């Protein structure tokens, strides 16, 4: 097994490395997506409009679900498979930007996924707004050689065009919804409708041709709707749709309570992680309660909750009344990398730094972003930190030992400390200054969302879960874009989750 980033800098993808073969899989012309471009921000405006004028996704989702029920989808929304008691499946989140980082995941994903029964995309299948014509190069083409079905739950970006393309691809080519009556003039809903982004009338003309890339009978997956449950072997996998704003509507909440009952071990897959960046986000349900209330209920027998949306890997083993529930973030499947160096020293729900795992390591994240902004601002000599120096300043700031042994003497200087502060590096909660908190918040909300990734290592990741009647083995594999990690994707984290 190849070295991981926890072993060596070369295992992380640093240094002189041979590029992988992923570019051969890419289309001849790739449009680079920039989240700082005004055109992109304007197209993705519906999330802001929903927060200002009210979120319509609950009602729209209910209409989609009713349409699928009328077409014969099972009322309980459970997909009943014939998997044996011992089987494996994949989870990959936040995939579809269609550029080098997404395609760099594919060779390792195909290698590790051999003999798996199916895959699940956990949030944000397509960027920037879930358009139907983007499915060609951002879904069907990259995963054309994966021989098994792929199920998905939508993320907020899939909702930016009211989920129409997602329903066509994953839910039996569901036809468009009939238009609703226009809202009352001067109402909040009316103001929202004036500015709401809608799909282009001609969107989807390339969809039928794109489907041919995954046309084999064994690749087909039909979902009952945007949220569902899968009974596979000894476990039930439940996928929920958290829409534009990371919440669950009352109708879906009632369904979730129902399918969560019973002794069968369960895994939750959600577009909004419940623990992320050292914080607890329990995910409210309209009408009362939270998703995490249901996960924690011992009668429901949840053993893990895996969420996308945040583009990296994190794991929090939370003790709940004497049993451990693994809360996982897995959104590193292809979109730009959300920084991990901005995560402060972890102390949440009795999970400490010793228990917490993330990928990329915070030092690698800081080195990655220092290189990126050194190029972007044309200040390479000032901004760029080596992986060794970045790891050292992170260890100093968090008060933790180095994760891997430095390959060269580390230097923590005034410059490295200043660059770490400017790039929003986290710290110890008891030592965080008033200045550092707003800097980190501004950095993570404004400057981090950019896909201007120039070259490997990309620090992407995906999960393989091996299920037996006794336990689930969860492994996080890395994809850097370098040939070494492409041929033998390193395991960045591994945990065995008991089912008994």
PDB file of C-alpha atoms in Angstrom, residues 79-318:
ATOM      1  CA  UNK A  79     -35.191   0.899  -2.973  1.00  0.00           C
ATOM      2  CA  UNK A  80     -35.034  -2.812  -2.183  1.00  0.00           C
ATOM      3  CA  UNK A  81     -31.900  -4.396  -3.585  1.00  0.00           C
ATOM      4  CA  UNK A  82     -30.750  -8.008  -3.622  1.00  0.00           C
ATOM      5  CA  UNK A  83     -27.254  -7.410  -2.241  1.00  0.00           C
ATOM      6  CA  UNK A  84     -25.761 -10.184  -0.092  1.00  0.00           C
ATOM      7  CA  UNK A  85     -24.934  -9.755   3.590  1.00  0.00           C
ATOM      8  CA  UNK A  86     -21.346  -8.985   2.596  1.00  0.00           C
ATOM      9  CA  UNK A  87     -20.980  -6.305  -0.047  1.00  0.00           C
ATOM     10  CA  UNK A  88     -19.272  -2.972  -0.746  1.00  0.00           C
ATOM     11  CA  UNK A  89     -20.348   0.417  -2.074  1.00  0.00           C
ATOM     12  CA  UNK A  90     -18.806   3.819  -2.784  1.00  0.00           C
ATOM     13  CA  UNK A  91     -19.621   7.348  -1.621  1.00  0.00           C
ATOM     14  CA  UNK A  92     -18.347  10.405  -3.466  1.00  0.00           C
ATOM     15  CA  UNK A  93     -19.515  13.953  -2.834  1.00  0.00           C
ATOM     16  CA  UNK A  94     -19.592  17.338  -4.596  1.00  0.00           C
ATOM     17  CA  UNK A  95     -18.298  16.109  -7.909  1.00  0.00           C
ATOM     18  CA  UNK A  96     -19.287  18.017 -10.965  1.00  0.00           C
ATOM     19  CA  UNK A  97     -17.118  20.966 -11.958  1.00  0.00           C
ATOM     20  CA  UNK A  98     -15.963  19.028 -15.019  1.00  0.00           C
ATOM     21  CA  UNK A  99     -12.316  20.082 -14.852  1.00  0.00           C
ATOM     22  CA  UNK A 100      -8.994  18.456 -13.935  1.00  0.00           C
ATOM     23  CA  UNK A 101      -9.657  17.961 -10.187  1.00  0.00           C
ATOM     24  CA  UNK A 102     -12.880  16.048 -10.918  1.00  0.00           C
ATOM     25  CA  UNK A 103     -11.303  13.836 -13.587  1.00  0.00           C
ATOM     26  CA  UNK A 104      -8.232  13.268 -11.393  1.00  0.00           C
ATOM     27  CA  UNK A 105     -10.489  11.330  -9.010  1.00  0.00           C
ATOM     28  CA  UNK A 106     -11.735   8.933 -11.679  1.00  0.00           C
ATOM     29  CA  UNK A 107      -8.785   6.500 -12.180  1.00  0.00           C
ATOM     30  CA  UNK A 108      -8.392   5.826  -8.453  1.00  0.00           C
ATOM     31  CA  UNK A 109     -12.145   5.679  -7.970  1.00  0.00           C
ATOM     32  CA  UNK A 110     -12.464   3.032 -10.692  1.00  0.00           C
ATOM     33  CA  UNK A 111      -9.588   1.023  -9.227  1.00  0.00           C
ATOM     34  CA  UNK A 112     -10.859   1.067  -5.643  1.00  0.00           C
ATOM     35  CA  UNK A 113     -14.499   0.513  -6.657  1.00  0.00           C
ATOM     36  CA  UNK A 114     -13.878  -2.816  -8.379  1.00  0.00           C
ATOM     37  CA  UNK A 115     -16.437  -5.366  -7.122  1.00  0.00           C
ATOM     38  CA  UNK A 116     -18.640  -2.700  -5.463  1.00  0.00           C
ATOM     39  CA  UNK A 117     -22.389  -3.056  -5.929  1.00  0.00           C
ATOM     40  CA  UNK A 118     -23.323   0.625  -6.330  1.00  0.00           C
ATOM     41  CA  UNK A 119     -22.226   4.195  -5.623  1.00  0.00           C
ATOM     42  CA  UNK A 120     -23.867   7.215  -4.023  1.00  0.00           C
ATOM     43  CA  UNK A 121     -23.161  10.851  -4.909  1.00  0.00           C
ATOM     44  CA  UNK A 122     -23.592  12.830  -1.704  1.00  0.00           C
ATOM     45  CA  UNK A 123     -24.619  16.366  -2.711  1.00  0.00           C
ATOM     46  CA  UNK A 124     -23.951  18.741  -5.625  1.00  0.00           C
ATOM     47  CA  UNK A 125     -23.818  16.417  -8.598  1.00  0.00           C
ATOM     48  CA  UNK A 126     -23.474  19.319 -11.043  1.00  0.00           C
ATOM     49  CA  UNK A 127     -21.980  22.810 -10.731  1.00  0.00           C
ATOM     50  CA  UNK A 128     -22.697  25.650 -10.940  1.00  0.00           C
ATOM     51  CA  UNK A 129     -26.512  25.423 -11.188  1.00  0.00           C
ATOM     52  CA  UNK A 130     -27.383  21.801 -11.987  1.00  0.00           C
ATOM     53  CA  UNK A 131     -28.113  22.372 -15.698  1.00  0.00           C
ATOM     54  CA  UNK A 132     -29.113  19.362 -17.787  1.00  0.00           C
ATOM     55  CA  UNK A 133     -26.557  19.987 -20.517  1.00  0.00           C
ATOM     56  CA  UNK A 134     -23.751  19.931 -17.945  1.00  0.00           C
ATOM     57  CA  UNK A 135     -24.449  16.265 -17.146  1.00  0.00           C
ATOM     58  CA  UNK A 136     -22.581  15.224 -20.297  1.00  0.00           C
ATOM     59  CA  UNK A 137     -19.052  16.204 -19.208  1.00  0.00           C
ATOM     60  CA  UNK A 138     -19.668  16.369 -15.449  1.00  0.00           C
ATOM     61  CA  UNK A 139     -21.452  13.055 -14.798  1.00  0.00           C
ATOM     62  CA  UNK A 140     -21.904  10.656 -17.710  1.00  0.00           C
ATOM     63  CA  UNK A 141     -18.442  11.048 -19.221  1.00  0.00           C
ATOM     64  CA  UNK A 142     -16.293  10.788 -16.060  1.00  0.00           C
ATOM     65  CA  UNK A 143     -18.196   7.780 -14.667  1.00  0.00           C
ATOM     66  CA  UNK A 144     -18.936   5.974 -17.941  1.00  0.00           C
ATOM     67  CA  UNK A 145     -16.663   3.058 -16.992  1.00  0.00           C
ATOM     68  CA  UNK A 146     -18.140   2.480 -13.540  1.00  0.00           C
ATOM     69  CA  UNK A 147     -20.234  -0.643 -14.213  1.00  0.00           C
ATOM     70  CA  UNK A 148     -22.741  -0.440 -11.340  1.00  0.00           C
ATOM     71  CA  UNK A 149     -25.674   1.896 -10.552  1.00  0.00           C
ATOM     72  CA  UNK A 150     -25.091   5.398  -9.193  1.00  0.00           C
ATOM     73  CA  UNK A 151     -27.680   6.905  -6.855  1.00  0.00           C
ATOM     74  CA  UNK A 152     -27.576  10.529  -5.740  1.00  0.00           C
ATOM     75  CA  UNK A 153     -28.969  13.077  -3.355  1.00  0.00           C
ATOM     76  CA  UNK A 154     -29.142  16.668  -4.565  1.00  0.00           C
ATOM     77  CA  UNK A 155     -27.109  19.487  -3.099  1.00  0.00           C
ATOM     78  CA  UNK A 156     -27.974  23.154  -3.061  1.00  0.00           C
ATOM     79  CA  UNK A 157     -26.395  23.670  -6.503  1.00  0.00           C
ATOM     80  CA  UNK A 158     -28.646  20.996  -8.029  1.00  0.00           C
ATOM     81  CA  UNK A 159     -31.561  23.070  -6.729  1.00  0.00           C
ATOM     82  CA  UNK A 160     -30.533  26.308  -8.457  1.00  0.00           C
ATOM     83  CA  UNK A 161     -32.718  25.326 -11.418  1.00  0.00           C
ATOM     84  CA  UNK A 162     -35.484  23.825  -9.278  1.00  0.00           C
ATOM     85  CA  UNK A 163     -34.078  20.268  -9.544  1.00  0.00           C
ATOM     86  CA  UNK A 164     -35.474  19.628 -13.017  1.00  0.00           C
ATOM     87  CA  UNK A 165     -32.276  18.168 -14.503  1.00  0.00           C
ATOM     88  CA  UNK A 166     -31.613  16.000 -11.442  1.00  0.00           C
ATOM     89  CA  UNK A 167     -35.110  14.519 -11.695  1.00  0.00           C
ATOM     90  CA  UNK A 168     -34.634  13.757 -15.388  1.00  0.00           C
ATOM     91  CA  UNK A 169     -31.328  11.949 -14.822  1.00  0.00           C
ATOM     92  CA  UNK A 170     -31.958  10.038 -11.585  1.00  0.00           C
ATOM     93  CA  UNK A 171     -35.739   9.740 -11.326  1.00  0.00           C
ATOM     94  CA  UNK A 172     -37.001   8.026 -14.478  1.00  0.00           C
ATOM     95  CA  UNK A 173     -36.820  11.074 -16.761  1.00  0.00           C
ATOM     96  CA  UNK A 174     -39.492  12.859 -14.739  1.00  0.00           C
ATOM     97  CA  UNK A 175     -41.216  15.528 -16.904  1.00  0.00           C
ATOM     98  CA  UNK A 176     -41.149  19.193 -15.881  1.00  0.00           C
ATOM     99  CA  UNK A 177     -43.565  20.482 -13.267  1.00  0.00           C
ATOM    100  CA  UNK A 178     -46.562  22.421 -14.465  1.00  0.00           C
ATOM    101  CA  UNK A 179     -46.200  26.159 -13.772  1.00  0.00           C
ATOM    102  CA  UNK A 180     -47.864  27.420 -10.609  1.00  0.00           C
ATOM    103  CA  UNK A 181     -50.151  30.459 -10.504  1.00  0.00           C
ATOM    104  CA  UNK A 182     -48.289  33.749 -10.224  1.00  0.00           C
ATOM    105  CA  UNK A 183     -47.954  34.954  -6.623  1.00  0.00           C
ATOM    106  CA  UNK A 184     -49.836  37.945  -5.306  1.00  0.00           C
ATOM    107  CA  UNK A 185     -48.233  41.213  -6.511  1.00  0.00           C
ATOM    108  CA  UNK A 186     -45.844  42.928  -4.077  1.00  0.00           C
ATOM    109  CA  UNK A 187     -45.699  39.845  -1.858  1.00  0.00           C
ATOM    110  CA  UNK A 188     -42.345  38.319  -0.857  1.00  0.00           C
ATOM    111  CA  UNK A 189     -42.992  35.379  -3.175  1.00  0.00           C
ATOM    112  CA  UNK A 190     -43.711  37.804  -6.029  1.00  0.00           C
ATOM    113  CA  UNK A 191     -40.442  39.662  -5.450  1.00  0.00           C
ATOM    114  CA  UNK A 192     -38.613  36.353  -5.342  1.00  0.00           C
ATOM    115  CA  UNK A 193     -40.209  35.204  -8.596  1.00  0.00           C
ATOM    116  CA  UNK A 194     -39.067  38.345 -10.413  1.00  0.00           C
ATOM    117  CA  UNK A 195     -35.404  37.554  -9.718  1.00  0.00           C
ATOM    118  CA  UNK A 196     -35.506  33.750  -9.593  1.00  0.00           C
ATOM    119  CA  UNK A 197     -33.050  31.921 -11.858  1.00  0.00           C
ATOM    120  CA  UNK A 198     -34.775  29.386 -14.118  1.00  0.00           C
ATOM    121  CA  UNK A 199     -33.361  26.897 -16.616  1.00  0.00           C
ATOM    122  CA  UNK A 200     -32.845  27.858 -20.220  1.00  0.00           C
ATOM    123  CA  UNK A 201     -35.800  26.593 -22.318  1.00  0.00           C
ATOM    124  CA  UNK A 202     -33.340  24.772 -24.603  1.00  0.00           C
ATOM    125  CA  UNK A 203     -31.376  23.153 -21.756  1.00  0.00           C
ATOM    126  CA  UNK A 204     -31.057  19.381 -22.031  1.00  0.00           C
ATOM    127  CA  UNK A 205     -30.694  18.987 -25.781  1.00  0.00           C
ATOM    128  CA  UNK A 206     -27.468  17.001 -25.307  1.00  0.00           C
ATOM    129  CA  UNK A 207     -28.848  14.842 -22.518  1.00  0.00           C
ATOM    130  CA  UNK A 208     -30.081  11.930 -24.632  1.00  0.00           C
ATOM    131  CA  UNK A 209     -26.714  11.583 -26.346  1.00  0.00           C
ATOM    132  CA  UNK A 210     -24.915  11.809 -22.995  1.00  0.00           C
ATOM    133  CA  UNK A 211     -26.993   8.966 -21.550  1.00  0.00           C
ATOM    134  CA  UNK A 212     -25.422   6.573 -24.049  1.00  0.00           C
ATOM    135  CA  UNK A 213     -22.182   6.775 -22.070  1.00  0.00           C
ATOM    136  CA  UNK A 214     -23.877   4.919 -19.192  1.00  0.00           C
ATOM    137  CA  UNK A 215     -26.419   2.883 -21.123  1.00  0.00           C
ATOM    138  CA  UNK A 216     -25.584  -0.650 -19.951  1.00  0.00           C
ATOM    139  CA  UNK A 217     -28.359  -2.392 -18.042  1.00  0.00           C
ATOM    140  CA  UNK A 218     -26.154  -2.912 -14.982  1.00  0.00           C
ATOM    141  CA  UNK A 219     -25.490   0.821 -14.724  1.00  0.00           C
ATOM    142  CA  UNK A 220     -29.112   1.873 -14.442  1.00  0.00           C
ATOM    143  CA  UNK A 221     -30.519   3.290 -11.197  1.00  0.00           C
ATOM    144  CA  UNK A 222     -34.029   4.662 -10.788  1.00  0.00           C
ATOM    145  CA  UNK A 223     -34.817   6.592  -7.617  1.00  0.00           C
ATOM    146  CA  UNK A 224     -38.272   7.218  -6.166  1.00  0.00           C
ATOM    147  CA  UNK A 225     -37.408  10.897  -5.719  1.00  0.00           C
ATOM    148  CA  UNK A 226     -34.779  13.309  -4.411  1.00  0.00           C
ATOM    149  CA  UNK A 227     -34.797  11.527  -1.053  1.00  0.00           C
ATOM    150  CA  UNK A 228     -34.893   7.769  -0.595  1.00  0.00           C
ATOM    151  CA  UNK A 229     -33.818   4.743   1.415  1.00  0.00           C
ATOM    152  CA  UNK A 230     -31.860   1.740   0.145  1.00  0.00           C
ATOM    153  CA  UNK A 231     -32.188  -1.655   1.815  1.00  0.00           C
ATOM    154  CA  UNK A 232     -28.921  -3.369   0.958  1.00  0.00           C
ATOM    155  CA  UNK A 233     -27.740  -6.513   2.706  1.00  0.00           C
ATOM    156  CA  UNK A 234     -27.945  -6.033   6.493  1.00  0.00           C
ATOM    157  CA  UNK A 235     -28.132  -2.204   6.419  1.00  0.00           C
ATOM    158  CA  UNK A 236     -30.501   0.585   5.425  1.00  0.00           C
ATOM    159  CA  UNK A 237     -28.924   3.631   3.753  1.00  0.00           C
ATOM    160  CA  UNK A 238     -31.087   6.745   3.987  1.00  0.00           C
ATOM    161  CA  UNK A 239     -30.483   9.745   1.735  1.00  0.00           C
ATOM    162  CA  UNK A 240     -32.114  13.075   2.550  1.00  0.00           C
ATOM    163  CA  UNK A 241     -32.456  16.233   0.483  1.00  0.00           C
ATOM    164  CA  UNK A 242     -31.597  19.424   2.398  1.00  0.00           C
ATOM    165  CA  UNK A 243     -32.439  21.755  -0.473  1.00  0.00           C
ATOM    166  CA  UNK A 244     -31.096  25.270  -0.878  1.00  0.00           C
ATOM    167  CA  UNK A 245     -30.639  26.232   2.759  1.00  0.00           C
ATOM    168  CA  UNK A 246     -29.689  23.012   4.525  1.00  0.00           C
ATOM    169  CA  UNK A 247     -33.066  22.219   6.082  1.00  0.00           C
ATOM    170  CA  UNK A 248     -35.679  19.453   5.814  1.00  0.00           C
ATOM    171  CA  UNK A 249     -39.342  20.189   5.084  1.00  0.00           C
ATOM    172  CA  UNK A 250     -42.113  18.767   7.267  1.00  0.00           C
ATOM    173  CA  UNK A 251     -43.251  16.163   4.716  1.00  0.00           C
ATOM    174  CA  UNK A 252     -39.739  14.757   4.284  1.00  0.00           C
ATOM    175  CA  UNK A 253     -39.248  14.938   8.053  1.00  0.00           C
ATOM    176  CA  UNK A 254     -42.314  12.749   8.640  1.00  0.00           C
ATOM    177  CA  UNK A 255     -40.998  10.234   6.090  1.00  0.00           C
ATOM    178  CA  UNK A 256     -37.552  10.281   7.743  1.00  0.00           C
ATOM    179  CA  UNK A 257     -39.069   9.485  11.135  1.00  0.00           C
ATOM    180  CA  UNK A 258     -40.917   6.548   9.612  1.00  0.00           C
ATOM    181  CA  UNK A 259     -38.003   4.976   7.695  1.00  0.00           C
ATOM    182  CA  UNK A 260     -35.668   5.478  10.669  1.00  0.00           C
ATOM    183  CA  UNK A 261     -37.672   3.112  12.854  1.00  0.00           C
ATOM    184  CA  UNK A 262     -36.699  -0.468  13.512  1.00  0.00           C
ATOM    185  CA  UNK A 263     -33.613  -2.415  14.565  1.00  0.00           C
ATOM    186  CA  UNK A 264     -31.891  -2.561  11.184  1.00  0.00           C
ATOM    187  CA  UNK A 265     -28.522  -0.671  11.298  1.00  0.00           C
ATOM    188  CA  UNK A 266     -28.685   2.595   9.379  1.00  0.00           C
ATOM    189  CA  UNK A 267     -26.412   5.094   7.661  1.00  0.00           C
ATOM    190  CA  UNK A 268     -27.547   8.600   6.832  1.00  0.00           C
ATOM    191  CA  UNK A 269     -26.308  10.386   3.715  1.00  0.00           C
ATOM    192  CA  UNK A 270     -27.104  14.080   3.622  1.00  0.00           C
ATOM    193  CA  UNK A 271     -26.234  17.178   1.644  1.00  0.00           C
ATOM    194  CA  UNK A 272     -25.550  19.094   4.873  1.00  0.00           C
ATOM    195  CA  UNK A 273     -23.074  17.475   7.309  1.00  0.00           C
ATOM    196  CA  UNK A 274     -24.138  17.391  10.942  1.00  0.00           C
ATOM    197  CA  UNK A 275     -20.639  17.955  12.317  1.00  0.00           C
ATOM    198  CA  UNK A 276     -18.256  20.070  10.280  1.00  0.00           C
ATOM    199  CA  UNK A 277     -15.344  22.450  10.878  1.00  0.00           C
ATOM    200  CA  UNK A 278     -15.443  21.740  14.600  1.00  0.00           C
ATOM    201  CA  UNK A 279     -19.113  22.732  14.924  1.00  0.00           C
ATOM    202  CA  UNK A 280     -22.429  20.931  15.359  1.00  0.00           C
ATOM    203  CA  UNK A 281     -25.148  21.632  12.769  1.00  0.00           C
ATOM    204  CA  UNK A 282     -28.079  19.381  13.704  1.00  0.00           C
ATOM    205  CA  UNK A 283     -30.192  20.306  10.599  1.00  0.00           C
ATOM    206  CA  UNK A 284     -33.649  21.609  11.558  1.00  0.00           C
ATOM    207  CA  UNK A 285     -36.858  19.955  10.386  1.00  0.00           C
ATOM    208  CA  UNK A 286     -39.782  22.238   9.601  1.00  0.00           C
ATOM    209  CA  UNK A 287     -42.353  21.904  12.343  1.00  0.00           C
ATOM    210  CA  UNK A 288     -39.872  20.948  15.056  1.00  0.00           C
ATOM    211  CA  UNK A 289     -36.950  18.711  15.882  1.00  0.00           C
ATOM    212  CA  UNK A 290     -33.758  18.085  13.982  1.00  0.00           C
ATOM    213  CA  UNK A 291     -32.249  15.403  11.801  1.00  0.00           C
ATOM    214  CA  UNK A 292     -29.602  14.735  14.440  1.00  0.00           C
ATOM    215  CA  UNK A 293     -32.317  14.053  17.011  1.00  0.00           C
ATOM    216  CA  UNK A 294     -33.378  11.131  14.855  1.00  0.00           C
ATOM    217  CA  UNK A 295     -29.800   9.970  14.286  1.00  0.00           C
ATOM    218  CA  UNK A 296     -29.086   9.974  18.032  1.00  0.00           C
ATOM    219  CA  UNK A 297     -32.263   8.127  19.022  1.00  0.00           C
ATOM    220  CA  UNK A 298     -31.036   4.667  20.135  1.00  0.00           C
ATOM    221  CA  UNK A 299     -34.198   3.001  18.826  1.00  0.00           C
ATOM    222  CA  UNK A 300     -33.254   4.035  15.269  1.00  0.00           C
ATOM    223  CA  UNK A 301     -29.840   2.316  15.321  1.00  0.00           C
ATOM    224  CA  UNK A 302     -27.886   4.816  13.235  1.00  0.00           C
ATOM    225  CA  UNK A 303     -24.170   4.050  13.141  1.00  0.00           C
ATOM    226  CA  UNK A 304     -22.956   6.850  10.839  1.00  0.00           C
ATOM    227  CA  UNK A 305     -24.031  10.093   9.171  1.00  0.00           C
ATOM    228  CA  UNK A 306     -22.134  11.095   6.013  1.00  0.00           C
ATOM    229  CA  UNK A 307     -22.586  14.560   4.522  1.00  0.00           C
ATOM    230  CA  UNK A 308     -21.353  16.385   1.439  1.00  0.00           C
ATOM    231  CA  UNK A 309     -21.387  20.133   0.675  1.00  0.00           C
ATOM    232  CA  UNK A 310     -17.996  20.858   2.276  1.00  0.00           C
ATOM    233  CA  UNK A 311     -15.234  19.930  -0.149  1.00  0.00           C
ATOM    234  CA  UNK A 312     -12.854  17.924   2.013  1.00  0.00           C
ATOM    235  CA  UNK A 313     -12.909  14.958   4.406  1.00  0.00           C
ATOM    236  CA  UNK A 314     -13.580  15.138   8.147  1.00  0.00           C
ATOM    237  CA  UNK A 315     -14.572  12.537  10.742  1.00  0.00           C
ATOM    238  CA  UNK A 316     -15.962  13.022  14.247  1.00  0.00           C
ATOM    239  CA  UNK A 317     -16.513   9.876  16.396  1.00  0.00           C
ATOM    240  CA  UNK A 318     -19.220  11.128  18.761  1.00  0.00           C
TER     241      UNK A 318
END
